[in-house]
Amino acid sequence: MTRRRQRRRRRQSGMVHKEEVDFQKRAARIRTIAAATHRRREQARRDARQAVVRGRRRLDSWELVRTRTGTMQTTGIRTAGGAGATAGGGGGSSTHLVVLYVATAGLQGNALGSDEEEITLLVYVLIDVLQNKVLDWQQYIVRPMVMEDSCTPGTGSDNPAVAGSSGIINDAALAHAPALTERNLREHGIPLQQAIEQFETWWSSMSCVTSGATPRFVVDGQAPMRQCLHPEACNKDIELPEHYNHFYDLRKDFVACYSSHGELSTLGVQEMLQYFGLPPDTDNDFHVKEIQDMVTVIQRMIKDGHVFQNPEVINIVLEPGICSKDEEVENDCVVRARGLPWQSSDQDIAKFFRGLNVAKGGVALCLSPMGRRNGEALVRFINKEHRDMALKRHKHHMGARYIEVYKASGEDFVGVAGGTSGEAHAFLSRGAEVIVRMRGLPYDCVAKQVLEFFMSGLKSCHVLDGEDGVLFVKKPDGRATGDAFVLFAKEEDAVKALSKHRDCIGSRYIELFRSTTAEVQQVLNRAIDPKQVVQPPPRMVPLTSMIPQHIITCGTRKDCVRLRGLPYEAVVEHILEFMGEHSKNIVFQGVHMVYNAQGQPSGEAFIQMDSETSAYACASQRHHRYMIFGKKQRYIEVFQCSGDDMSLVLTGAVTPPSTTPLPSPGGTMLPPPPVAIFPPAAAMLPRGPPQFATPYPPPIFYWPYPSPPVSPTNYYTPASVSGIAPIPQQAALLAPAECLQLAPGATVPTSTPTAADARIEAYLPRVELEKRMAALPPPQTECNPFVEVFMV
């Protein structure tokens, strides 16, 4: 028992000793933290005293300038704080600041603008820097555009479809500003452009502001200007005044004033008040309490002698630049944008990122291995901060499409935009503002003909540096590709040049597109490097025909026509209507729709005519005519071709090296369709012995030299468009109306006839239909001699 007690006492004494050691360690740690805090406070007090002394000296110099000149000139602040203290944009009043606060209908704080919600509140507070007091303020309730669209007769605030449960105002926005309800926005809100115009009028009417001075804005962080105001103004086609391109970031100026090592860089307005030991102001006339807190922080900084200088700058114009393969690009400055419309240019992408500063030549449109724009682009920003803000625009919209934004590396950007061609570098170094790409040039075209092309007509324009401003793209063996790049010095000249789209040089029409320095580099890199050229597939055993060969003609007789540019929703009926009087010359089962490798319509079709004369007449009279499809108006290209050309595409065969390519502009070869490309027609035919093909169809390939996109066929399909039903594949037959005489008791489902189009649908076996047509007597009555009969 005694030993047990001794052991218990030893354990208790050891535990007490351990607790004493732990307590001493915690006390030492607390003393260290307290000493460090005391040193920081002492340093802050010394810095504040020095700032007050500097501020008094500045005020004394201002009093001296006012005494001598009687006015408050910008040179006063230059005398005290250097030339950098003038307002951004030059010439602005340096004695007044405008605190700008922006609120949206969605997320607030650091996430402001990341949800693409519209602005609902703008607040401007005018502060006199010399007297350090608030002179006046203006706040504007902004009505979102989505609410303006709903404010139609019969859709007032009492309508539950647009009020209360419509969700126009986010819960986070209501918690941030409870007064900004949907009813308040609808009754008292004004459009954004009107709010900006009213502020400009109010600013001009202020007697305390020097005539001609521009406001200097102070905002909380980067998001209000870069992520909200500028992007929304761009989307609504509002041209902001020049002084909105310069602003002071309150957070950065706070760090510059009170922190030498950047440890205060993440502080918000509330943390700034806590740093000063000031309570937040809850009694004010603003809709949002944070506005008064911003004013309190700014006045305290002015009292401590801080001068707002070195404003942030927003670049509106995308400047051209050249990237070489040897250039090093930081990995934290590049993003990849996906889902871009195929016709978008570098300027459109720069507008999508409006408010963020893109580096010179920082937009590189990506091309597929076939040389077509693939809906992606690499964008390089001036620093990591702007790249991080760009990532917050993930799934923001460009028109009706949402754009995906991801991180990318500097190597990715250099791989797309970098070039090694000295000829391209010399060409791009001429200082052109706009680059235009020409496609479809005659192979023997020279620079003089290009200059004459742009000089002709009413809208003549001059090419920069004459013949030196024209760069032809050539194959590795030196042969021409039919592409060229042309430089223009001004945007006005480029507009005139692009108006000549589809004008002719000789007998060829020329296509014109806006281009970029990165695209010039990509095209020339592929032209001079055979490794980057997509080679045609090796010769292999041809696949078994995907549709019976007796349905498709063959031979070199050009008794077929090829249609390009069809709407994706178009079916055989629309093609026959477009063909007009030439429809009567179509042979039995002579309309063949072309699908791509994904089974989606490619926008092309082949039509078999009864003779070469009919095909020639159709191609010459219907070429570049318009097809009206709903609200769409598409011009259709019609080319005369042979049965071999059509069979090459529709059967999925591999052409031998000696075969002449399909005679279409640019040498484009369409992808072979999948096996079940004509299921209705194939289902009608008698089944033979099973036929086996290779597991995979031959690869899709185009002419291996890059060319601008002529349609988004390869990248966007109507499967993503809501409301469009799958397109049935039908083979068309034209027969006299009397062939629809049915046997007694047969049913004929009919559609409602109209004055323009009376249509009858008759379901007959093919053999029976051919017999009826053979025994058909001549028509006895005068009627429309042709109807459309589909084999289904």
Coordinates of N, CA and C in Angstrom, one line a residue, residues 307-426:
V307 N -1.6 60.9 -49.7 CA -1.9 61.5 -51.0 C -2.3 60.4 -52.0
F308 N -3.5 60.4 -52.6 CA -3.9 59.4 -53.6 C -3.2 59.8 -54.9
Q309 N -2.3 58.9 -55.3 CA -1.6 59.0 -56.5 C -1.4 57.7 -57.2
N310 N -0.8 57.7 -58.4 CA -0.6 56.5 -59.2 C -1.9 55.7 -59.4
P311 N -2.8 56.3 -60.2 CA -4.1 55.6 -60.3 C -4.1 54.4 -61.2
E312 N -5.0 53.5 -61.0 CA -5.2 52.3 -61.8 C -5.7 52.8 -63.2
V313 N -5.2 52.1 -64.2 CA -5.6 52.4 -65.6 C -6.3 51.2 -66.2
I314 N -7.4 51.5 -66.9 CA -8.2 50.5 -67.7 C -7.9 50.7 -69.2
N315 N -7.3 49.7 -69.8 CA -7.1 49.8 -71.2 C -8.3 49.4 -72.0
I316 N -8.8 50.3 -72.9 CA -10.0 50.0 -73.7 C -9.6 49.4 -75.0
V317 N -8.5 49.8 -75.6 CA -8.1 49.4 -76.9 C -7.1 48.3 -76.8
L318 N -7.4 47.2 -77.6 CA -6.4 46.1 -77.7 C -5.3 46.5 -78.6
E319 N -4.1 46.5 -78.1 CA -3.0 46.9 -78.9 C -2.3 45.7 -79.5
P320 N -1.9 45.8 -80.8 CA -1.3 44.7 -81.4 C 0.1 44.5 -80.9
G321 N 0.6 43.3 -81.0 CA 1.9 42.9 -80.5 C 2.4 41.6 -81.2
I322 N 3.7 41.4 -81.1 CA 4.3 40.2 -81.7 C 4.9 39.3 -80.7
C323 N 4.7 38.0 -80.7 CA 5.3 37.1 -79.8 C 6.2 36.1 -80.6
S324 N 7.4 35.9 -80.1 CA 8.3 35.0 -80.7 C 8.4 33.7 -79.9
K325 N 8.9 32.7 -80.6 CA 9.0 31.4 -79.9 C 9.9 31.4 -78.7
D326 N 10.9 32.3 -78.7 CA 11.8 32.4 -77.6 C 11.4 33.2 -76.4
E327 N 10.2 33.8 -76.5 CA 9.7 34.7 -75.5 C 9.2 33.9 -74.3
E328 N 9.5 34.4 -73.1 CA 9.1 33.7 -71.9 C 7.8 34.4 -71.4
V329 N 6.7 33.6 -71.2 CA 5.4 34.1 -70.8 C 5.1 33.5 -69.4
E330 N 4.8 34.3 -68.5 CA 4.5 33.8 -67.1 C 3.3 32.9 -67.2
N331 N 3.3 31.8 -66.4 CA 2.2 30.9 -66.4 C 1.0 31.4 -65.7
D332 N 1.1 32.4 -64.8 CA 0.0 32.9 -64.1 C -0.7 34.1 -64.7
C333 N -0.5 34.3 -66.0 CA -1.0 35.4 -66.7 C -1.9 35.0 -67.9
V334 N -2.1 33.7 -68.1 CA -2.8 33.3 -69.3 C -4.0 32.5 -69.0
V335 N -5.1 32.7 -69.7 CA -6.3 31.9 -69.6 C -6.7 31.3 -71.0
R336 N -7.5 30.3 -70.9 CA -8.0 29.7 -72.2 C -9.5 29.9 -72.2
A337 N -10.0 30.5 -73.2 CA -11.5 30.7 -73.4 C -12.0 29.7 -74.4
R338 N -13.1 29.0 -74.0 CA -13.7 28.0 -74.9 C -15.2 28.3 -75.1
G339 N -15.7 27.8 -76.2 CA -17.1 28.0 -76.6 C -17.3 29.3 -77.3
L340 N -16.3 29.9 -77.9 CA -16.4 31.2 -78.6 C -17.2 31.0 -79.9
P341 N -18.0 31.9 -80.3 CA -18.6 31.8 -81.7 C -17.5 31.8 -82.7
W342 N -17.7 31.0 -83.7 CA -16.7 30.7 -84.7 C -16.3 32.0 -85.5
Q343 N -17.2 33.0 -85.6 CA -16.9 34.2 -86.3 C -16.3 35.3 -85.4
S344 N -16.1 35.0 -84.1 CA -15.6 36.0 -83.2 C -14.1 36.4 -83.6
S345 N -13.8 37.7 -83.4 CA -12.4 38.2 -83.7 C -11.7 38.5 -82.4
D346 N -10.5 38.9 -82.5 CA -9.7 39.2 -81.3 C -10.4 40.4 -80.6
Q347 N -11.0 41.4 -81.3 CA -11.7 42.5 -80.7 C -12.9 42.1 -79.9
D348 N -13.6 41.1 -80.4 CA -14.8 40.5 -79.7 C -14.3 39.9 -78.4
I349 N -13.2 39.2 -78.4 CA -12.7 38.6 -77.1 C -12.2 39.6 -76.2
A350 N -11.6 40.7 -76.7 CA -11.2 41.8 -75.8 C -12.4 42.5 -75.2
K351 N -13.5 42.6 -75.9 CA -14.7 43.1 -75.3 C -15.3 42.2 -74.2
F352 N -15.2 40.9 -74.4 CA -15.7 40.0 -73.4 C -14.9 40.2 -72.1
F353 N -13.6 40.5 -72.2 CA -12.8 40.8 -71.0 C -12.7 42.3 -70.7
R354 N -13.6 43.1 -71.2 CA -13.5 44.5 -70.9 C -13.4 44.8 -69.5
G355 N -12.5 45.8 -69.2 CA -12.2 46.1 -67.8 C -10.9 45.6 -67.3
L356 N -10.5 44.5 -68.0 CA -9.2 43.8 -67.6 C -8.2 44.2 -68.7
N357 N -6.9 44.4 -68.3 CA -5.9 44.8 -69.2 C -5.2 43.6 -69.9
V358 N -5.5 43.5 -71.2 CA -4.9 42.4 -72.0 C -3.5 42.9 -72.5
A359 N -2.5 42.0 -72.5 CA -1.2 42.4 -72.9 C -1.2 42.7 -74.4
K360 N -0.2 43.4 -74.9 CA -0.1 43.7 -76.3 C 0.0 42.4 -77.2
G361 N -0.9 42.3 -78.1 CA -1.0 41.1 -78.9 C -1.4 39.9 -78.1
G362 N -2.2 40.1 -77.0 CA -2.4 39.0 -76.0 C -3.6 38.1 -76.3
V363 N -4.2 38.3 -77.5 CA -5.3 37.4 -77.9 C -4.9 36.5 -79.0
A364 N -4.9 35.2 -78.8 CA -4.4 34.3 -79.9 C -5.6 33.3 -80.1
L365 N -6.2 33.4 -81.3 CA -7.3 32.5 -81.7 C -6.7 31.2 -82.1
C366 N -7.2 30.1 -81.5 CA -6.6 28.8 -81.8 C -7.2 28.2 -83.1
L367 N -6.4 27.5 -83.8 CA -6.8 26.9 -85.1 C -6.7 25.4 -84.8
S368 N -7.6 24.7 -85.5 CA -7.6 23.2 -85.4 C -6.5 22.7 -86.3
P369 N -6.2 21.4 -86.2 CA -5.2 20.8 -87.1 C -5.5 21.0 -88.6
M370 N -6.8 21.2 -88.9 CA -7.3 21.4 -90.2 C -7.2 22.9 -90.6
G371 N -6.8 23.8 -89.7 CA -6.6 25.2 -90.0 C -7.8 26.0 -89.8
R372 N -8.8 25.5 -89.1 CA -10.1 26.2 -88.9 C -10.1 26.7 -87.4
R373 N -10.7 27.8 -87.2 CA -10.9 28.3 -85.8 C -11.8 27.3 -85.1
N374 N -11.3 26.9 -83.9 CA -12.0 25.8 -83.2 C -12.8 26.3 -82.0
G375 N -13.1 27.6 -81.9 CA -13.9 28.1 -80.8 C -13.1 28.3 -79.6
E376 N -11.8 28.3 -79.6 CA -10.9 28.5 -78.4 C -10.0 29.7 -78.7
A377 N -9.5 30.3 -77.6 CA -8.6 31.4 -77.7 C -7.7 31.4 -76.4
L378 N -6.5 31.8 -76.5 CA -5.6 32.0 -75.4 C -5.4 33.5 -75.2
V379 N -5.7 33.9 -74.0 CA -5.6 35.4 -73.7 C -4.6 35.6 -72.6
R380 N -3.7 36.5 -72.9 CA -2.6 36.9 -72.0 C -2.8 38.2 -71.4
F381 N -2.8 38.3 -70.0 CA -3.0 39.6 -69.3 C -1.7 40.1 -68.8
I382 N -1.8 41.4 -68.3 CA -0.5 42.0 -67.9 C 0.0 41.5 -66.6
N383 N -0.8 40.9 -65.7 CA -0.3 40.4 -64.5 C -1.3 39.3 -63.9
K384 N -0.9 38.7 -62.8 CA -1.7 37.7 -62.2 C -3.0 38.2 -61.7
E385 N -3.1 39.4 -61.2 CA -4.3 40.0 -60.6 C -5.4 40.0 -61.7
H386 N -5.1 40.4 -62.9 CA -6.1 40.5 -63.9 C -6.4 39.1 -64.4
R387 N -5.5 38.2 -64.4 CA -5.8 36.8 -64.8 C -6.8 36.2 -63.8
D388 N -6.6 36.4 -62.5 CA -7.5 35.9 -61.5 C -8.9 36.5 -61.7
M389 N -9.0 37.8 -62.0 CA -10.3 38.3 -62.3 C -11.0 37.8 -63.5
A390 N -10.1 37.4 -64.5 CA -10.7 36.8 -65.7 C -11.3 35.5 -65.5
L391 N -10.7 34.7 -64.5 CA -11.2 33.4 -64.2 C -12.6 33.5 -63.6
K392 N -12.9 34.6 -62.9 CA -14.2 34.8 -62.3 C -15.3 35.0 -63.4
R393 N -14.9 35.2 -64.6 CA -15.9 35.4 -65.7 C -16.2 34.0 -66.4
H394 N -15.9 33.0 -65.7 CA -16.2 31.6 -66.2 C -17.7 31.5 -66.4
K395 N -18.1 31.1 -67.6 CA -19.5 30.9 -68.0 C -20.3 32.3 -68.1
H396 N -19.6 33.4 -68.2 CA -20.3 34.6 -68.6 C -20.6 34.5 -70.1
H397 N -21.4 35.4 -70.5 CA -22.0 35.3 -71.9 C -21.4 36.2 -72.9
M398 N -21.2 35.7 -74.1 CA -20.9 36.5 -75.3 C -22.1 36.4 -76.2
G399 N -23.0 37.3 -76.2 CA -24.2 37.2 -76.9 C -25.1 36.1 -76.2
A400 N -25.5 35.1 -77.0 CA -26.3 34.1 -76.4 C -25.5 32.9 -76.0
R401 N -24.2 32.9 -76.1 CA -23.3 31.8 -75.8 C -22.6 32.1 -74.5
Y402 N -22.5 31.0 -73.6 CA -21.7 31.2 -72.4 C -20.3 30.7 -72.7
I403 N -19.3 31.4 -72.2 CA -17.9 31.1 -72.5 C -17.2 30.5 -71.2
E404 N -16.5 29.5 -71.4 CA -15.8 28.8 -70.4 C -14.4 29.4 -70.3
V405 N -13.9 29.7 -69.1 CA -12.6 30.3 -68.9 C -11.8 29.4 -67.9
Y406 N -10.6 29.0 -68.4 CA -9.8 28.1 -67.6 C -8.3 28.7 -67.5
K407 N -7.6 28.1 -66.6 CA -6.2 28.5 -66.5 C -5.4 27.9 -67.7
A408 N -4.4 28.6 -68.1 CA -3.5 28.0 -69.2 C -2.1 28.4 -68.8
S409 N -1.1 27.8 -69.5 CA 0.3 28.1 -69.2 C 0.9 29.0 -70.3
G410 N 2.0 29.6 -69.9 CA 2.7 30.4 -70.9 C 3.2 29.7 -72.1
E411 N 3.5 28.4 -71.9 CA 3.9 27.6 -73.0 C 2.8 27.4 -74.0
D412 N 1.6 27.3 -73.5 CA 0.4 27.2 -74.4 C 0.3 28.4 -75.3
F413 N 0.5 29.6 -74.7 CA 0.3 30.8 -75.4 C 1.4 30.9 -76.5
V414 N 2.7 30.7 -76.1 CA 3.8 30.8 -77.0 C 3.6 29.8 -78.2
G415 N 3.1 28.6 -77.8 CA 2.9 27.6 -78.9 C 1.9 28.0 -79.9
V416 N 0.9 28.8 -79.5 CA -0.1 29.3 -80.5 C 0.3 30.6 -81.1
A417 N 0.8 31.6 -80.3 CA 1.0 32.9 -80.9 C 2.5 33.1 -81.3
G418 N 3.4 32.3 -80.8 CA 4.8 32.5 -81.1 C 5.1 32.1 -82.6
G419 N 6.1 32.8 -83.1 CA 6.5 32.5 -84.5 C 8.0 32.6 -84.6
T420 N 8.5 31.9 -85.6 CA 9.9 31.9 -85.9 C 10.2 32.5 -87.3
S421 N 9.2 32.8 -88.1 CA 9.4 33.3 -89.4 C 9.9 34.7 -89.4
G422 N 11.1 35.0 -89.9 CA 11.6 36.4 -90.0 C 10.7 37.2 -90.9
E423 N 10.2 36.6 -92.0 CA 9.3 37.3 -92.9 C 8.0 37.8 -92.2
A424 N 7.5 36.9 -91.3 CA 6.3 37.3 -90.6 C 6.6 38.4 -89.6
H425 N 7.7 38.3 -88.9 CA 8.1 39.3 -88.0 C 8.3 40.7 -88.6
A426 N 8.9 40.7 -89.8 CA 9.1 41.9 -90.5 C 7.8 42.5 -91.0

